Short mmCIF file of N, CA and C in Angstrom, two decimals:
data_model
loop_
_atom_site.label_atom_id
_atom_site.label_comp_id
_atom_site.label_asym_id
_atom_site.label_seq_id
_atom_site.Cartn_x
_atom_site.Cartn_y
_atom_site.Cartn_z
N MET A 14 0.73 -1.18 0.01
CA MET A 14 -0.04 0.22 0.11
C MET A 14 0.77 1.42 0.26
N LYS A 15 1.88 1.32 0.82
CA LYS A 15 2.79 2.39 0.84
C LYS A 15 3.18 2.95 -0.85
N ALA A 16 4.21 1.86 -1.53
CA ALA A 16 4.07 1.68 -2.37
C ALA A 16 3.09 2.63 -3.14
N PHE A 17 2.09 1.94 -3.33
CA PHE A 17 0.97 2.58 -4.39
C PHE A 17 1.07 4.22 -3.73
N VAL A 18 0.81 4.34 -3.09
CA VAL A 18 0.77 6.07 -2.13
C VAL A 18 1.95 6.84 -2.98
N LYS A 19 2.97 6.14 -2.79
CA LYS A 19 4.19 6.81 -3.19
C LYS A 19 4.41 7.12 -4.73
N LYS A 20 3.88 6.34 -5.17
CA LYS A 20 3.76 6.40 -6.98
C LYS A 20 2.48 7.01 -7.26
N GLY A 21 1.67 7.27 -6.29
CA GLY A 21 0.47 8.15 -7.10
C GLY A 21 0.85 9.42 -6.44
N ILE A 22 1.69 9.52 -5.69
CA ILE A 22 1.95 11.10 -5.01
C ILE A 22 2.94 11.65 -6.32
N ILE A 23 4.13 10.39 -6.42
CA ILE A 23 4.70 10.49 -7.78
C ILE A 23 4.76 10.97 -9.27
N TYR A 24 3.46 10.72 -9.57
CA TYR A 24 3.11 10.53 -10.25
C TYR A 24 2.06 12.02 -10.79
N SER A 25 1.22 12.10 -9.58
CA SER A 25 0.47 13.40 -9.48
C SER A 25 1.48 14.57 -9.58
N LEU A 26 2.84 14.69 -9.10
CA LEU A 26 3.53 15.88 -9.19
C LEU A 26 4.17 16.01 -10.73
N ILE A 27 4.69 14.85 -10.80
CA ILE A 27 4.59 15.01 -12.18
C ILE A 27 3.92 15.55 -13.32
N GLY A 28 2.51 14.91 -13.32
CA GLY A 28 1.64 15.58 -14.10
C GLY A 28 1.45 17.00 -13.97
N ILE A 29 1.59 17.53 -12.51
CA ILE A 29 1.05 19.16 -11.98
C ILE A 29 2.55 19.99 -12.66
N MET A 30 3.37 19.61 -12.43
CA MET A 30 4.75 19.99 -13.38
C MET A 30 4.18 20.32 -15.05
N GLN A 31 4.10 18.87 -15.66
CA GLN A 31 3.51 18.95 -16.96
C GLN A 31 2.59 20.43 -17.16
N LEU A 32 1.49 20.31 -16.42
CA LEU A 32 0.65 21.15 -16.73
C LEU A 32 1.31 22.95 -16.67
N GLY A 33 2.03 23.01 -15.82
CA GLY A 33 2.50 23.78 -15.50
C GLY A 33 3.31 24.32 -16.33
N ILE A 34 4.19 23.52 -16.73
CA ILE A 34 5.48 23.89 -18.30
C ILE A 34 4.35 24.14 -19.73
N GLY A 35 3.03 23.64 -19.64
CA GLY A 35 2.48 23.54 -20.77
C GLY A 35 1.82 24.82 -20.54
N ALA A 36 1.30 25.43 -19.76
CA ALA A 36 0.60 26.42 -19.25
C ALA A 36 1.59 27.68 -19.93
N SER A 37 2.79 27.90 -19.15
CA SER A 37 3.46 28.44 -19.49
C SER A 37 4.11 28.36 -21.01
N VAL A 38 4.33 27.59 -21.46
CA VAL A 38 4.43 27.73 -23.25
C VAL A 38 3.26 28.23 -24.04
N ILE A 39 1.76 27.64 -23.45
CA ILE A 39 0.80 28.17 -24.08
C ILE A 39 1.09 29.89 -23.91
N GLU A 40 1.02 30.63 -23.03
CA GLU A 40 1.35 32.00 -22.42
C GLU A 40 2.29 32.19 -23.12
N ALA A 41 3.55 32.01 -23.06
CA ALA A 41 4.55 32.46 -24.09
C ALA A 41 4.36 32.60 -25.35
N SER A 42 3.51 32.04 -26.29
CA SER A 42 3.40 31.90 -27.77
C SER A 42 2.34 33.21 -27.99
N PRO A 43 3.10 32.99 -29.17
CA PRO A 43 1.76 34.29 -29.92
C PRO A 43 0.48 34.11 -29.90
N LYS A 44 -0.41 35.00 -29.18
CA LYS A 44 -1.60 35.04 -29.66
C LYS A 44 -2.48 35.01 -30.68
N HIS A 45 -2.99 36.74 -30.86
CA HIS A 45 -3.49 36.59 -32.14
C HIS A 45 -2.94 37.53 -32.63
N GLU A 46 -1.64 37.11 -33.33
CA GLU A 46 -0.71 38.00 -33.82
C GLU A 46 -0.79 38.94 -34.71
N ASN A 47 -0.30 39.91 -35.33
CA ASN A 47 0.02 40.99 -35.77
C ASN A 47 -1.22 41.70 -35.75
N ARG A 48 -2.34 41.60 -36.04
CA ARG A 48 -3.55 42.36 -36.83
C ARG A 48 -4.24 43.12 -35.83
N HIS A 49 -3.81 43.11 -34.45
CA HIS A 49 -4.46 43.91 -33.41
C HIS A 49 -3.02 45.18 -33.32
N HIS A 50 -2.10 44.31 -32.86
CA HIS A 50 -0.98 44.74 -32.39
C HIS A 50 -0.61 45.77 -33.55
N LYS A 51 -0.59 45.39 -35.01
CA LYS A 51 -0.18 46.75 -35.75
C LYS A 51 -1.14 48.07 -35.40
N GLN A 52 -2.29 47.66 -35.47
CA GLN A 52 -3.11 48.66 -35.40
C GLN A 52 -3.02 49.83 -34.14
N HIS A 53 -2.73 49.21 -33.24
CA HIS A 53 -2.57 49.70 -31.95
C HIS A 53 -0.95 50.55 -32.57
N TRP A 54 -0.20 49.72 -32.73
CA TRP A 54 1.13 50.69 -32.72
C TRP A 54 0.73 51.93 -33.69
N ASP A 55 0.04 51.31 -35.24
CA ASP A 55 -0.08 52.69 -35.91
C ASP A 55 -1.20 53.94 -35.13
N ASN A 56 -2.17 53.32 -34.43
CA ASN A 56 -2.70 54.69 -33.83
C ASN A 56 -1.73 55.09 -32.69
N ARG A 57 -0.77 54.84 -32.34
CA ARG A 57 -0.05 55.62 -31.16
C ARG A 57 1.37 55.96 -32.08
N ASP A 58 1.38 55.54 -33.02
CA ASP A 58 2.70 56.47 -33.94
C ASP A 58 1.83 57.81 -34.45
N HIS A 59 0.69 57.51 -34.61
CA HIS A 59 -0.49 58.94 -35.16
C HIS A 59 -0.47 59.79 -34.12
N GLU A 60 -0.18 59.36 -32.90
CA GLU A 60 -0.61 59.71 -32.08
C GLU A 60 0.36 60.96 -31.77
N ILE A 61 1.61 60.25 -31.45
CA ILE A 61 3.16 60.98 -31.66
C ILE A 61 2.80 61.82 -32.64
N GLN A 62 2.72 61.61 -34.01
CA GLN A 62 3.24 62.86 -34.94
C GLN A 62 2.09 63.83 -34.47
N GLU A 63 0.69 63.48 -34.59
CA GLU A 63 0.27 64.82 -34.50
C GLU A 63 0.56 65.62 -33.22
N GLU A 64 1.11 64.96 -31.89
CA GLU A 64 1.41 66.02 -30.83
C GLU A 64 2.76 67.05 -31.33
N ARG A 65 3.62 65.67 -32.35
CA ARG A 65 4.95 66.93 -32.68
C ARG A 65 4.48 67.73 -33.64
N ALA A 66 3.44 67.64 -34.33
CA ALA A 66 2.89 68.94 -35.20
C ALA A 66 2.39 70.15 -34.19
N ARG A 67 1.87 69.80 -33.68
CA ARG A 67 1.18 70.84 -32.72
C ARG A 67 2.48 71.26 -32.13
N HIS A 68 2.68 70.46 -31.67
CA HIS A 68 4.07 71.12 -30.92
C HIS A 68 5.35 72.12 -31.19
N GLU A 69 4.89 71.75 -32.82
CA GLU A 69 5.79 72.80 -34.01
C GLU A 69 4.99 73.80 -33.96
N ARG A 70 4.21 74.16 -34.21
CA ARG A 70 3.03 75.17 -34.20
C ARG A 70 3.19 75.92 -33.28
N GLU A 71 2.97 75.25 -32.10
CA GLU A 71 2.81 76.22 -30.58
C GLU A 71 4.50 76.95 -30.46
N MET A 72 5.48 76.44 -31.06
CA MET A 72 6.98 77.00 -30.68
C MET A 72 7.11 78.06 -31.71
N GLU A 73 6.02 78.36 -32.62
CA GLU A 73 6.45 79.52 -33.58
C GLU A 73 6.33 80.56 -33.15
N ARG A 74 6.39 81.90 -33.04
CA ARG A 74 6.44 83.01 -32.51
C ARG A 74 5.23 83.85 -33.53
N ARG A 75 4.09 84.13 -32.58
CA ARG A 75 2.66 84.87 -33.37
C ARG A 75 3.47 86.23 -33.36
N ASP A 76 2.48 86.97 -34.65
CA ASP A 76 2.72 88.05 -35.13
C ASP A 76 2.38 89.53 -33.38
N HIS A 77 1.57 89.09 -32.95
CA HIS A 77 1.10 90.04 -31.98
C HIS A 77 1.73 89.87 -30.86
N GLU A 78 2.78 88.81 -30.42
CA GLU A 78 3.39 88.59 -29.34
C GLU A 78 4.75 89.27 -29.52
N GLU A 79 5.05 89.68 -27.84
CA GLU A 79 6.21 90.23 -27.28
C GLU A 79 7.25 88.87 -27.56
N GLU A 80 8.39 89.66 -27.41
CA GLU A 80 9.83 88.47 -27.19
C GLU A 80 9.52 87.50 -25.73
N TRP A 81 8.97 88.46 -24.57
CA TRP A 81 9.00 87.83 -23.70
C TRP A 81 7.71 87.31 -22.99
N GLN A 82 6.76 87.01 -23.90
CA GLN A 82 5.30 86.28 -23.82
C GLN A 82 5.81 84.87 -24.81
N TRP A 83 6.83 85.38 -25.70
CA TRP A 83 7.24 84.10 -26.45
C TRP A 83 7.61 83.03 -25.87
N LYS A 84 8.90 83.59 -25.21
CA LYS A 84 9.74 82.95 -24.37
C LYS A 84 8.88 82.04 -22.97
N GLU A 85 8.00 82.77 -22.80
CA GLU A 85 7.29 82.22 -21.57
C GLU A 85 6.26 81.19 -21.94
N ARG A 86 5.87 81.48 -23.47
CA ARG A 86 4.67 80.42 -23.91
C ARG A 86 5.62 79.03 -24.39
N GLN A 87 6.84 79.28 -24.66
CA GLN A 87 7.70 78.07 -25.30
C GLN A 87 8.42 77.29 -24.25
N GLU A 88 8.49 78.18 -23.16
CA GLU A 88 8.66 77.13 -21.56
C GLU A 88 7.34 76.02 -21.61
N ARG A 89 6.52 77.24 -21.16
CA ARG A 89 4.78 76.24 -20.72
C ARG A 89 4.86 75.18 -21.58
N GLU A 90 4.62 75.35 -23.25
CA GLU A 90 4.64 74.29 -23.79
C GLU A 90 6.01 73.32 -23.55
N LYS A 91 7.30 73.90 -24.12
CA LYS A 91 7.86 72.53 -23.77
C LYS A 91 7.86 71.40 -22.51
N GLU A 92 7.53 72.33 -21.60
CA GLU A 92 7.18 71.11 -20.11
C GLU A 92 5.34 70.12 -20.60
N HIS A 93 4.78 71.15 -21.21
CA HIS A 93 3.52 70.05 -21.95
C HIS A 93 3.66 68.98 -22.44
N HIS A 94 4.68 69.59 -23.79
CA HIS A 94 4.90 68.41 -24.97
C HIS A 94 5.94 67.43 -23.95
N GLU A 95 6.73 67.49 -23.36
CA GLU A 95 7.47 66.48 -22.71
C GLU A 95 6.47 65.59 -21.69
N GLU A 96 5.79 66.60 -21.06
CA GLU A 96 4.36 65.55 -20.25
C GLU A 96 4.02 64.42 -21.11
N VAL A 97 3.69 65.10 -22.51
CA VAL A 97 2.68 64.48 -23.41
C VAL A 97 3.45 63.15 -23.97
N MET A 98 4.68 63.44 -24.27
CA MET A 98 5.44 62.43 -24.26
C MET A 98 5.41 61.66 -23.50
N ARG A 99 6.29 61.73 -22.60
CA ARG A 99 6.15 60.82 -21.38
C ARG A 99 4.64 59.84 -21.11
N THR A 100 3.73 60.30 -21.54
CA THR A 100 2.55 59.60 -21.28
C THR A 100 2.20 58.52 -21.96
N LEU A 101 2.53 59.21 -23.45
CA LEU A 101 2.86 58.36 -24.45
C LEU A 101 3.82 57.27 -24.64
N GLY A 102 4.89 57.70 -24.35
CA GLY A 102 5.96 56.46 -24.20
C GLY A 102 5.49 55.21 -22.54
N GLY A 103 4.90 55.88 -21.61
CA GLY A 103 4.69 55.08 -20.58
C GLY A 103 3.24 54.34 -21.08
N ILE A 104 2.29 54.59 -22.12
CA ILE A 104 1.27 53.91 -22.19
C ILE A 104 1.91 52.84 -23.35
N ALA A 105 2.69 53.26 -23.69
CA ALA A 105 3.40 51.89 -25.00
C ALA A 105 4.26 50.96 -24.10
N LEU A 106 4.84 51.42 -23.56
CA LEU A 106 5.66 50.74 -22.34
C LEU A 106 4.30 49.73 -21.67
N LEU A 107 3.35 49.98 -21.37
CA LEU A 107 2.68 49.41 -20.52
C LEU A 107 1.88 48.40 -21.25
N TYR A 108 1.55 48.98 -22.25
CA TYR A 108 0.99 48.16 -23.47
C TYR A 108 2.00 46.64 -23.66
N ILE A 109 3.32 47.57 -24.11
CA ILE A 109 4.62 45.82 -24.24
C ILE A 109 4.40 45.27 -23.36
N LEU A 110 4.59 45.28 -21.82
CA LEU A 110 4.57 44.66 -20.93
C LEU A 110 3.40 43.85 -20.14
N THR A 111 2.07 43.86 -21.14
CA THR A 111 1.10 43.74 -20.81
C THR A 111 1.27 42.54 -21.89
N GLN A 112 1.43 42.35 -23.13
CA GLN A 112 1.94 41.53 -23.87
C GLN A 112 2.05 40.28 -23.96
#
């Protein structure tokens, strides 16, 4: 009886280990390949391009602005742009880590 119980325990542990290895292999395999992934990155690239274009427009001096007003607006715009780019980069990194 002891030998039967020992074999049962050993085979159960081997089965559990195989299930664990199988689950990790399945989780590591690519799921719904590139269609959704590519669409997500196209959207992210589009957002980055829009932000860069907006930043370029905002950094240009306007006709009615004084020099000091322009410099202040440039500083605010630079801070805003860096924050937006960090946010977009963080979202992209989070997406990569969750895939």
